[in-house]
Coordinates of C-alpha atoms in Angstrom, one line a residue:
M148 CA -93.5 21.6 -2.0
A149 CA -97.2 21.2 -1.1
A150 CA -96.8 17.5 -0.7
L151 CA -93.8 18.0 1.6
A152 CA -95.7 20.5 3.7
A153 CA -98.6 18.1 4.0
T154 CA -96.2 15.3 5.1
L155 CA -94.6 17.6 7.7
V156 CA -98.0 18.6 9.1
A157 CA -99.1 15.0 9.4
A158 CA -96.0 14.1 11.3
L159 CA -96.3 17.1 13.6
L160 CA -99.9 16.3 14.4
A161 CA -99.3 12.6 15.2
G162 CA -99.8 11.9 18.8
T163 CA -100.9 15.4 19.9
L164 CA -104.5 14.8 20.6
T165 CA -104.3 12.6 23.7
A166 CA -104.3 14.0 27.2
A167 CA -102.3 12.7 30.0
P168 CA -104.4 10.8 32.6
A169 CA -106.1 13.2 35.0
R170 CA -104.9 13.1 38.5
A171 CA -107.1 13.9 41.6
G172 CA -108.3 17.4 41.3
S173 CA -106.4 18.3 38.2
A174 CA -106.2 17.8 34.5
R175 CA -102.9 17.4 32.6
W176 CA -102.1 17.7 28.9
T177 CA -98.9 17.3 27.0
V178 CA -97.6 19.3 24.0
A179 CA -94.4 18.1 22.4
A180 CA -92.6 18.2 19.0
P181 CA -91.6 14.9 17.4
G182 CA -88.4 13.3 18.5
S183 CA -87.1 11.7 21.7
D184 CA -84.8 14.6 22.5
A185 CA -87.5 17.2 22.0
P186 CA -88.7 19.1 25.1
R187 CA -92.3 18.5 26.3
A188 CA -94.7 20.9 28.0
E189 CA -97.3 19.8 30.4
V190 CA -100.2 22.1 31.0
I191 CA -101.8 21.5 34.4
H192 CA -105.2 22.7 35.4
N193 CA -106.1 22.7 39.1
R194 CA -109.9 22.4 38.9
A195 CA -110.6 23.4 42.5
A196 CA -108.6 26.7 42.4
G197 CA -109.0 27.2 38.7
T198 CA -105.3 27.9 38.3
V199 CA -103.1 26.8 35.4
S200 CA -99.4 26.0 35.4
L201 CA -96.9 24.7 33.0
A202 CA -94.0 22.2 33.5
V203 CA -91.2 21.4 31.0
S204 CA -89.2 18.2 30.7
R205 CA -86.8 16.6 28.3
G206 CA -86.3 12.9 28.5
D207 CA -86.6 11.9 32.1
R208 CA -85.3 15.3 33.3
T209 CA -87.5 18.0 34.8
V210 CA -86.4 21.3 33.3
L211 CA -89.1 23.5 34.8
A212 CA -91.2 22.5 37.8
P213 CA -94.9 23.4 37.5
S214 CA -94.8 27.2 37.1
P215 CA -97.8 29.6 37.3
L216 CA -99.6 31.0 34.3
G217 CA -102.2 33.7 34.0
I218 CA -102.9 37.4 33.2
R219 CA -104.6 40.2 35.1
T220 CA -106.5 43.1 33.6
E221 CA -108.6 45.9 34.9
N222 CA -111.8 44.0 34.4
A223 CA -110.7 40.4 34.7
D224 CA -108.5 38.3 36.9
L225 CA -107.5 35.4 34.8
T226 CA -104.9 34.0 37.2
G227 CA -107.4 31.8 39.0
G228 CA -111.1 30.7 39.0
L229 CA -110.6 29.4 35.4
R230 CA -112.9 26.7 34.0
F231 CA -111.6 24.6 31.1
L232 CA -113.6 24.7 27.9
G233 CA -111.6 22.6 25.5
R234 CA -108.5 22.0 23.5
S235 CA -107.7 22.2 19.8
D236 CA -104.4 21.3 18.0
R237 CA -102.8 22.2 14.7
A238 CA -99.4 21.9 13.0
D239 CA -97.6 24.8 11.5
V240 CA -94.8 24.6 8.9
E241 CA -93.2 27.8 7.8
R242 CA -90.3 28.5 5.4
Y243 CA -88.9 31.9 5.4
T244 CA -85.7 33.8 4.5
T245 CA -83.9 36.3 6.6
T246 CA -81.3 39.0 5.7
V247 CA -79.1 38.3 8.8
G248 CA -78.5 35.6 11.3
K249 CA -77.0 32.1 11.9
R250 CA -78.6 30.9 8.7
T251 CA -80.7 32.8 6.2
Q252 CA -82.9 30.0 5.0
R253 CA -85.2 28.9 7.8
L254 CA -87.7 26.1 8.4
A255 CA -89.9 26.4 11.4
L256 CA -91.9 23.4 12.5
F257 CA -94.5 23.7 15.4
R258 CA -97.1 21.7 17.2
E259 CA -99.6 24.1 18.6
A260 CA -102.2 23.4 21.2
R261 CA -104.8 25.9 22.2
F262 CA -106.3 25.6 25.7
K263 CA -109.6 27.5 26.1
F264 CA -110.6 28.9 29.5
V265 CA -113.3 31.1 30.9
G266 CA -113.0 33.2 34.1
A267 CA -115.4 33.6 36.9
N268 CA -116.9 36.7 35.3
G269 CA -117.2 35.2 31.9
A270 CA -114.0 36.6 30.5
R271 CA -112.4 34.4 27.8
V272 CA -108.7 33.6 27.6
D273 CA -106.9 31.1 25.5
L274 CA -103.5 29.7 26.5
V275 CA -101.6 28.9 23.2
V276 CA -98.6 26.6 23.6
R277 CA -96.1 25.9 20.8
A278 CA -93.6 23.1 20.7
A279 CA -90.6 22.9 18.4
R280 CA -87.5 20.7 18.4
D281 CA -85.5 23.5 19.9
G282 CA -87.9 24.6 22.6
L283 CA -91.4 25.7 23.7
A284 CA -93.3 28.9 23.9
Y285 CA -96.7 30.2 25.2
R286 CA -98.8 33.3 25.1
Y287 CA -102.2 34.5 26.2
E288 CA -105.0 35.5 23.8
L289 CA -107.7 37.6 25.4
L290 CA -110.9 37.2 23.3
G291 CA -112.6 40.4 24.5
D292 CA -111.9 43.9 25.7
Y293 CA -111.1 43.5 29.4
G294 CA -109.3 46.8 29.9
S295 CA -105.6 47.5 30.5
V296 CA -103.3 44.7 31.4
L297 CA -102.0 45.0 35.0
G298 CA -99.6 42.1 35.1
E299 CA -99.0 38.4 34.5
A300 CA -98.7 35.5 36.9
S301 CA -96.2 34.0 34.4
A302 CA -93.1 32.5 36.1
F303 CA -90.4 29.9 35.6
T304 CA -89.5 27.6 38.5
V305 CA -86.0 26.2 37.7
P306 CA -84.5 23.4 39.7
P307 CA -82.7 25.3 42.5
D308 CA -79.2 23.9 42.0
S309 CA -79.1 24.6 38.2
T310 CA -76.1 26.7 37.1
A311 CA -77.3 30.1 36.0
W312 CA -75.9 32.8 33.8
L313 CA -77.7 36.0 34.6
A314 CA -77.4 39.8 34.0
N315 CA -78.8 42.4 36.3
H316 CA -81.6 44.4 34.8
R317 CA -80.7 47.6 33.1
R318 CA -82.7 49.9 30.8
D319 CA -80.4 49.4 27.8
Y320 CA -79.5 45.7 28.4
E321 CA -75.9 46.6 28.9
N322 CA -74.9 44.6 32.0
P323 CA -72.5 41.7 32.2
Y324 CA -73.5 38.0 32.6
V325 CA -72.5 36.5 35.9
Q326 CA -72.5 32.8 36.8
T327 CA -74.4 31.6 39.9
T328 CA -77.2 29.1 40.5
A329 CA -80.9 29.4 40.1
A330 CA -81.6 29.6 43.8
A331 CA -78.5 31.4 45.0
A332 CA -79.0 34.3 42.6
D333 CA -79.8 37.6 44.4
D334 CA -83.5 38.4 44.9
R335 CA -83.7 41.0 42.2
E336 CA -84.6 41.9 38.6
Y337 CA -82.7 40.2 35.7
L338 CA -82.6 40.6 32.0
A339 CA -83.9 38.1 29.5
P340 CA -82.4 36.1 27.9
A341 CA -81.3 34.1 31.0
L342 CA -79.6 30.8 30.7
F343 CA -79.7 27.7 33.0
D344 CA -77.9 24.4 33.0
V345 CA -80.3 21.8 34.4
D346 CA -78.1 18.8 34.8
G347 CA -76.9 18.8 31.3
T348 CA -80.0 20.1 29.6
Y349 CA -79.9 23.9 28.9
L350 CA -82.8 26.2 29.3
M351 CA -82.8 29.8 27.9
L352 CA -85.7 32.1 28.8
A353 CA -86.5 34.8 26.2
E354 CA -89.4 36.6 24.6
S355 CA -90.7 37.0 21.0
N356 CA -93.1 39.1 19.0
L357 CA -92.9 42.2 21.2
D358 CA -94.3 45.5 19.8
G359 CA -96.3 48.5 20.9
R360 CA -99.4 46.5 21.7
Y361 CA -97.7 45.4 24.9
S362 CA -94.8 46.1 27.4
G363 CA -91.4 44.7 27.7
G364 CA -90.7 42.2 30.5
S365 CA -87.9 41.3 32.9
L366 CA -87.4 38.3 35.3
V367 CA -87.6 38.9 39.1
H368 CA -86.1 36.2 41.3
D369 CA -88.0 35.4 44.5
G370 CA -85.1 33.7 46.2
T371 CA -86.2 30.1 45.6
G372 CA -85.3 29.5 42.0
T373 CA -88.6 30.9 40.6
Y374 CA -88.3 33.8 38.2
H375 CA -91.5 35.9 37.8
V376 CA -92.3 38.0 34.7
K377 CA -92.4 41.7 35.5
L378 CA -93.8 44.1 32.9
W379 CA -92.1 47.4 32.3
D380 CA -95.4 49.3 32.7
Q381 CA -97.8 48.9 35.6
S382 CA -100.7 49.3 33.2
V383 CA -100.5 48.2 29.5
L384 CA -103.1 50.0 27.4
V385 CA -105.3 47.6 25.5
D386 CA -108.2 48.3 23.1
G387 CA -110.0 45.2 22.2
P388 CA -108.7 41.6 21.9
L389 CA -105.1 41.0 22.6
A390 CA -102.4 38.4 21.8
T391 CA -99.5 38.8 24.2
P392 CA -95.8 38.3 23.2
W393 CA -94.5 34.7 23.4
R394 CA -92.8 33.6 26.6
V395 CA -90.0 31.5 25.1
M396 CA -88.1 28.5 26.5
V397 CA -85.2 27.3 24.3
V398 CA -84.4 23.8 25.6
G399 CA -81.8 21.2 24.6
G400 CA -78.1 20.6 24.5
L401 CA -75.8 23.6 24.3
D402 CA -75.5 23.2 20.6
T403 CA -79.3 23.6 20.4
I404 CA -79.2 26.8 22.4
A405 CA -76.4 28.3 20.3
T406 CA -78.0 27.5 16.9
S407 CA -81.6 28.0 17.8
T408 CA -83.8 30.4 15.7
L409 CA -86.9 29.9 17.8
V410 CA -87.2 33.6 18.7
D411 CA -87.4 34.5 15.0
D412 CA -89.5 31.5 14.1
L413 CA -92.2 32.7 16.5
A414 CA -92.4 36.2 15.0
P415 CA -94.8 37.2 12.3
P416 CA -93.7 37.2 8.6
S417 CA -91.7 40.0 7.0
R418 CA -93.5 43.3 6.4
L419 CA -91.1 44.2 3.5
A420 CA -92.0 43.0 0.1
D421 CA -88.6 44.1 -1.4
T422 CA -85.3 43.6 0.4
S423 CA -83.1 43.9 -2.6
W424 CA -81.6 47.1 -1.1
V425 CA -80.7 45.4 2.2
H426 CA -77.0 44.5 2.2
P427 CA -75.3 43.4 5.4
G428 CA -71.5 43.7 5.8
Q429 CA -68.5 44.9 7.7
V430 CA -68.3 48.5 8.9
L431 CA -65.2 50.5 9.7
W432 CA -66.1 52.3 12.9
T433 CA -63.5 54.4 14.6
W434 CA -65.4 55.8 17.6
L435 CA -63.4 53.8 20.1
A436 CA -60.3 55.5 18.8
G437 CA -61.3 58.6 20.8
G438 CA -65.0 59.5 20.4
R439 CA -65.5 62.8 18.5
G440 CA -61.8 63.3 18.4
A441 CA -61.5 60.2 16.3
G442 CA -62.3 62.3 13.2
Q443 CA -65.7 63.8 12.9
S444 CA -64.6 65.9 10.0
L445 CA -64.9 65.5 6.2
T446 CA -61.1 65.1 5.8
R447 CA -60.7 62.4 8.4
Q448 CA -63.8 60.6 7.3
M449 CA -62.6 60.6 3.7
G450 CA -59.4 58.9 4.9
Y451 CA -61.5 56.2 6.6
V452 CA -63.5 55.7 3.4
D453 CA -60.2 55.2 1.5
Y454 CA -59.1 52.6 4.0
A455 CA -62.4 50.7 3.9
A456 CA -62.2 50.7 0.1
Q457 CA -58.7 49.2 0.2
R458 CA -59.9 46.4 2.5
G459 CA -63.1 45.8 0.6
W460 CA -65.3 46.7 3.6
P461 CA -68.6 48.0 2.3
Y462 CA -69.4 50.6 5.0
V463 CA -68.0 53.4 7.1
A464 CA -70.0 54.5 10.2
V465 CA -69.8 58.2 11.1
D466 CA -70.7 58.4 14.8
A467 CA -71.8 61.3 17.1
G468 CA -70.6 64.8 16.3
W469 CA -71.1 64.9 12.5
Y470 CA -74.1 67.2 12.9
F471 CA -74.6 70.3 15.0
D472 CA -75.6 70.1 18.7
P473 CA -79.4 69.9 18.6
Q474 CA -79.5 72.7 21.2
Q475 CA -77.9 75.0 18.7
W476 CA -79.2 73.7 15.4
D477 CA -82.8 74.0 14.3
V478 CA -83.6 71.4 11.7
T479 CA -86.8 73.3 10.9
D480 CA -84.6 76.0 9.3
P481 CA -85.0 75.4 5.5
N482 CA -81.2 75.9 5.1
W483 CA -80.1 73.3 7.6
R484 CA -79.5 70.6 4.9
T485 CA -76.8 72.8 3.2
N486 CA -74.8 73.2 6.5
S487 CA -73.5 69.6 6.5
W488 CA -70.5 68.1 4.8
M489 CA -72.3 64.7 4.8
P490 CA -73.5 64.8 1.2
E491 CA -70.0 65.4 0.0
L492 CA -68.7 62.5 2.0
V493 CA -71.5 60.2 0.6
R494 CA -70.5 61.2 -2.9
Y495 CA -66.9 60.6 -2.2
A496 CA -67.6 57.2 -0.7
R497 CA -70.0 56.1 -3.5
E498 CA -67.2 56.6 -6.0
R499 CA -65.2 54.1 -4.0
N500 CA -68.0 51.5 -3.5
V501 CA -68.3 52.4 0.1
G502 CA -71.6 53.2 1.9
I503 CA -72.0 55.7 4.7
L504 CA -73.9 54.9 7.9
V505 CA -74.7 57.8 10.3
W506 CA -75.4 58.0 14.0
I507 CA -78.4 60.0 15.2
H508 CA -79.9 60.5 18.6
Y509 CA -83.3 59.2 19.4
R510 CA -84.4 62.7 20.6
D511 CA -84.0 63.9 17.0
L512 CA -86.4 61.2 15.7
D513 CA -89.0 61.1 18.5
T514 CA -91.7 63.1 16.7
A515 CA -93.4 62.6 13.4
Q516 CA -92.2 66.0 12.2
E517 CA -88.5 65.2 13.0
R518 CA -88.8 61.8 11.2
A519 CA -90.3 63.5 8.2
E520 CA -87.3 66.0 8.1
W521 CA -84.5 63.6 8.9
L522 CA -85.2 60.3 7.1
P523 CA -86.0 61.5 3.6
T524 CA -83.1 63.9 3.7
L525 CA -80.6 61.1 4.6
H526 CA -82.1 59.0 1.8
E527 CA -81.8 61.9 -0.7
W528 CA -78.1 62.4 0.3
G529 CA -77.5 58.7 -0.4
V530 CA -76.8 57.6 3.2
K531 CA -77.2 53.8 3.5
G532 CA -78.2 53.4 7.1
V533 CA -78.8 54.9 10.6
K534 CA -77.4 54.1 14.0
I535 CA -80.2 55.3 16.3
D536 CA -79.1 55.7 20.0
F537 CA -80.4 56.2 23.5
M538 CA -84.0 54.8 23.5
D539 CA -83.2 53.3 26.9
S540 CA -86.7 51.9 27.5
E541 CA -89.0 49.0 26.8
S542 CA -92.2 50.8 27.9
Q543 CA -95.3 50.5 25.7
D544 CA -94.9 54.1 24.7
R545 CA -91.3 53.5 23.5
L546 CA -92.3 50.3 21.8
R547 CA -94.9 52.3 19.8
W548 CA -92.1 54.6 18.7
Y549 CA -90.3 51.5 17.3
D550 CA -93.5 50.6 15.5
E551 CA -93.3 54.0 13.8
I552 CA -89.6 54.3 13.1
L553 CA -89.3 50.8 11.5
P554 CA -91.7 51.4 8.6
A555 CA -90.3 54.9 8.2
T556 CA -86.7 53.8 7.9
A557 CA -87.8 51.0 5.5
Q558 CA -89.7 53.5 3.3
N559 CA -86.5 55.5 3.0
Q560 CA -84.3 52.4 2.4
L561 CA -82.2 53.0 5.5
L562 CA -80.5 50.1 7.2
V563 CA -80.9 50.2 11.0
N564 CA -78.6 49.6 13.9
F565 CA -80.3 50.3 17.2
H566 CA -78.1 51.3 20.2
G567 CA -79.1 52.1 23.7
S568 CA -82.0 49.8 22.8
N569 CA -83.7 46.7 23.8
V570 CA -82.7 43.3 22.2
P571 CA -84.1 41.5 19.2
K572 CA -87.4 39.8 19.9
G573 CA -88.2 38.6 16.4
V574 CA -87.5 42.0 14.7
H575 CA -85.1 40.5 12.2
R576 CA -87.9 38.5 10.6
V577 CA -90.5 41.2 10.7
W578 CA -88.3 44.0 9.6
P579 CA -85.4 42.6 7.6
H580 CA -83.6 46.0 7.3
V581 CA -82.8 45.8 11.0
M582 CA -79.2 44.7 10.7
T583 CA -78.1 44.6 14.3
M584 CA -78.9 45.9 17.8
E585 CA -76.7 46.7 20.8
G586 CA -78.4 45.6 24.0
V587 CA -75.1 44.1 25.2
H588 CA -72.3 44.8 27.6
G589 CA -69.9 45.2 24.7
A590 CA -66.5 46.5 23.7
E591 CA -67.4 50.1 24.6
K592 CA -67.3 49.0 28.3
S593 CA -64.1 49.2 30.4
S594 CA -65.2 46.4 32.7
L595 CA -65.2 43.5 30.3
T596 CA -64.1 40.0 31.3
T597 CA -63.5 37.0 29.1
S598 CA -66.0 34.9 31.2
H599 CA -68.7 37.4 30.1
I600 CA -67.5 37.4 26.5
T601 CA -67.7 33.6 26.3
T602 CA -71.2 33.6 27.8
L603 CA -72.6 36.0 25.2
P604 CA -72.8 33.4 22.3
F605 CA -75.1 31.3 24.6
T606 CA -77.3 34.2 25.9
R607 CA -77.6 37.6 24.2
N608 CA -76.4 36.5 20.7
V609 CA -78.8 33.5 20.6
I610 CA -81.8 35.8 20.0
G611 CA -80.4 37.9 17.2
S612 CA -77.6 40.1 15.8
M613 CA -75.5 41.7 18.4
D614 CA -73.5 44.9 17.9
Y615 CA -70.6 44.1 20.3
T616 CA -68.1 46.1 18.2
P617 CA -65.1 43.7 18.2
M618 CA -61.6 44.3 16.8
G619 CA -60.6 47.2 19.1
F620 CA -56.9 46.0 18.8
H621 CA -55.6 49.5 19.9
R622 CA -57.4 49.4 23.3
T623 CA -56.8 47.7 26.6
R624 CA -58.9 44.6 26.6
P625 CA -59.0 41.2 28.3
T626 CA -58.8 39.2 25.0
S627 CA -55.6 38.2 23.2
D628 CA -55.3 39.3 19.5
A629 CA -56.3 35.9 18.2
N630 CA -59.3 35.8 20.6
E631 CA -60.4 39.2 19.4
L632 CA -60.1 38.1 15.8
G633 CA -62.1 35.0 16.5
L634 CA -65.0 37.1 17.7
S635 CA -65.6 38.1 14.1
V636 CA -67.0 34.5 13.7
V637 CA -68.1 33.7 17.3
F638 CA -70.3 36.9 17.4
E639 CA -73.1 37.2 14.8
S640 CA -74.1 40.6 13.6
G641 CA -75.5 41.7 10.2
L642 CA -73.5 44.9 10.4
Q643 CA -70.2 43.9 12.1
N644 CA -68.8 47.2 13.4
L645 CA -65.0 46.7 13.4
A646 CA -63.8 49.0 16.2
G647 CA -60.1 49.3 15.5
T648 CA -58.0 51.9 13.8
P649 CA -56.3 51.7 10.4
E650 CA -52.9 51.7 12.2
S651 CA -53.9 48.8 14.5
Y652 CA -55.0 46.7 11.5
D653 CA -51.9 47.5 9.5
A654 CA -49.8 46.3 12.4
R655 CA -51.6 42.9 12.2
P656 CA -51.5 41.8 8.6
E657 CA -52.9 38.3 9.4
A658 CA -56.0 40.0 11.0
V659 CA -56.4 42.2 7.9
R660 CA -56.2 39.2 5.6
F661 CA -58.9 37.4 7.6
L662 CA -61.2 40.4 8.0
E663 CA -61.1 41.1 4.3
Q664 CA -62.7 37.7 3.8
V665 CA -65.0 37.0 6.7
P666 CA -68.7 37.7 5.9
T667 CA -71.4 38.8 8.3
V668 CA -74.3 36.6 7.0
W669 CA -74.2 32.8 7.2
D670 CA -75.6 29.9 5.3
E671 CA -75.2 27.5 8.3
T672 CA -73.9 27.7 11.9
R673 CA -72.5 24.9 14.1
L674 CA -71.2 24.9 17.6
L675 CA -68.1 22.8 17.7
A676 CA -67.2 23.2 21.4
G677 CA -68.0 25.4 24.4
R678 CA -69.2 26.1 27.9
P679 CA -70.6 29.4 29.0
A680 CA -68.0 31.6 30.8
D681 CA -65.2 29.2 29.7
N682 CA -65.0 28.9 25.9
A683 CA -67.0 29.0 22.7
V684 CA -65.9 27.6 19.3
F685 CA -68.1 28.1 16.2
A686 CA -68.0 27.0 12.6
R687 CA -70.1 29.2 10.2
R688 CA -70.5 28.4 6.5
S689 CA -70.6 30.9 3.7
G690 CA -70.8 29.2 0.3
Q691 CA -68.3 26.3 0.2
R692 CA -66.0 27.6 3.0
W693 CA -66.3 27.3 6.7
F694 CA -65.1 30.1 8.9
L695 CA -63.9 29.1 12.4
G696 CA -63.8 31.2 15.5
G697 CA -62.7 30.3 19.1
S698 CA -62.7 32.4 22.3
S699 CA -61.6 31.2 25.7
A700 CA -61.5 32.5 29.3
G701 CA -58.9 31.8 31.8
A702 CA -55.6 29.9 31.7
A703 CA -53.7 28.8 28.7
R704 CA -54.7 25.4 27.5
T705 CA -55.4 23.1 24.5
L706 CA -58.8 23.4 23.0
N707 CA -59.8 20.0 21.5
V708 CA -62.2 21.0 18.8
P709 CA -64.3 18.3 17.1
L710 CA -64.4 19.1 13.4
D711 CA -68.1 18.7 12.8
L712 CA -67.9 19.4 9.1
P713 CA -69.3 17.5 6.0
A714 CA -67.5 14.3 5.2
G715 CA -64.2 14.5 3.4
R716 CA -60.7 16.0 3.8
W717 CA -60.3 19.7 4.6
L718 CA -57.5 22.2 4.5
V719 CA -57.7 24.2 7.7
E720 CA -55.9 27.5 8.2
L721 CA -55.6 28.7 11.7
I722 CA -54.6 32.1 13.1
T723 CA -53.3 32.0 16.6
D724 CA -51.2 34.0 19.0
G725 CA -47.5 33.7 18.5
E726 CA -44.5 35.2 20.3
G727 CA -44.2 38.0 17.8
G728 CA -47.9 38.5 17.0
L729 CA -50.5 36.6 15.1
V730 CA -49.3 33.6 13.1
R731 CA -51.0 31.4 10.5
S732 CA -50.6 27.7 10.2
Q733 CA -52.1 25.0 7.9
R734 CA -53.1 21.4 8.3
V735 CA -55.0 18.8 6.4
V736 CA -57.7 17.0 8.4
R737 CA -60.7 14.8 7.9
A738 CA -64.2 15.6 9.0
G739 CA -64.8 14.2 12.4
D740 CA -61.2 14.5 13.6
T741 CA -60.5 16.4 16.8
L742 CA -58.3 19.4 16.1
P743 CA -56.1 20.4 19.0
V744 CA -55.6 24.2 19.2
E745 CA -53.1 25.7 21.7
V746 CA -54.4 29.0 23.1
I747 CA -52.7 31.4 25.5
A748 CA -54.4 32.8 28.6
N749 CA -57.6 34.4 27.5
G750 CA -56.7 33.4 24.0
G751 CA -58.5 32.1 21.0
F752 CA -58.2 31.6 17.3
A753 CA -59.7 32.3 13.9
G754 CA -59.6 30.0 10.9
L755 CA -60.8 29.0 7.5
A756 CA -61.7 25.5 6.2
C757 CA -62.0 24.6 2.6
R758 CA -62.2 21.3 0.6
W759 CA -58.7 19.9 0.2
R760 CA -57.2 18.9 -3.1
P761 CA -53.6 18.3 -4.0
T762 CA -53.5 21.6 -5.9
I763 CA -55.0 23.7 -3.0
T764 CA -52.5 25.7 -1.1
T765 CA -54.7 28.3 0.5
C766 CA -58.4 28.8 1.4
D767 CA -58.3 32.4 0.1
Q768 CA -60.7 32.9 -2.7
P769 CA -59.1 34.2 -5.9

């Protein structure tokens, strides 16, 4: 292992120490990962103005025109007047394991260049640039205490005619993605991640390693194709040296975007020594059957536990309404724990190998005293996890709350699903008990479109688990039944909250058969076909089997799916929309074949692929 790491480091460092020829009045340096398809960053220092910018290219294509860099604090303006002090380079090879995601075993390879600058008043700032095969990132490191951060000059100048998929800014990240172009987008604030197609090379803008030391950021379009970073807080409190979050640019083909783990790769290592208690899985979640009327009672919840046990689903989620209204219920009353039916439900579920997850409002966990009351009590009852809702902010103050709730939930061995939240920015690596986060215009919304749904795998879901809550078969929705079933594979979420009712599942036996088998954690992920706002087809491997999922937007058509599977012959079982409901078909194919799949309007499919042998008649595991 040590020899392999040394070889990788040597390969990464090769060719990193030479600067591009200086042009009149400027110096230019390149940072790139190995490989002809890897993106390249060019750091440009205008000596006269003392400004620094960054451009990105891939092959002969400009992905980002020179875009401004810099940071402003109370006591130092480090957006201009900068003098270059030197550059140092290193390689970084990291292996790590995650509990959720597109693949659990990760290998992160970086070339890192550190550019050292000093401002007019002697303030020191380093620009750290990292290059990987799937993208680039940069951050600022302030080497002294220069007061609160007042903003960044950071921006991204995208070629103006690039196709763009953008979501208007919203506190909880729950706005739909809409297709436009980089320059034609309205002059307003947008969410990250944001996706652009630059003449066949895709660029996704995101963020990593955000915590309470800083403030969340959005993207503000100035009307020309330049998107400026805007911090949530006008003043970010800083005490001493600071390393800002990473500004992330995932760059490559659409398959690179869809399978990238760059946002996690840039995050710090896990803070949990023991993850043996962390178990992802499917969740029976009945809230969309009618809110509190869906059965916030012991009797109804016992029925849901029985149904989950029959299906082999490991969890039932009990949403809002299971505890008293906080305005009427005082948790400081020493008898409050005896007023709940939750311990009895947990015992009932445990006997049937089902875990209970509970919803809780942020306001009931926003003080140290409340956390000390709630979290140990839930652990003592045997509750397996919490769905915490309505944080609705990415301010520094709210991020510091995340910094407190994350170790507290881990200490009490509670899985976490954040709702009304921000989006994952490396949290899955740092805190492996975070199973999923909302931060998505998901199935709870009434204004869904299939164009938005088929954009999510290339935007929001790229950066981490996404609690979209699929399988609401009983509801009015834009997707066909087979499309909805395919989302169990297309959308990745460590806790996959299945939003249907027992009756709606029983009416679709092929869906039940598939959902009893599909996992929520993957050994490998491949994009087979797709285009944002049009279609997305994924293959995800668990053990020796590949699960297939396809989702389309618009008219009925034939999806021609390249079977990018390991060499050999495969038995493929597909579930598609038929005249009388979901139908299952089989065919034997070879890896590399193109599989034609007929889909109805706004249709899709789900499927399984297993190694074919003459004795194999199904991909079901015994």
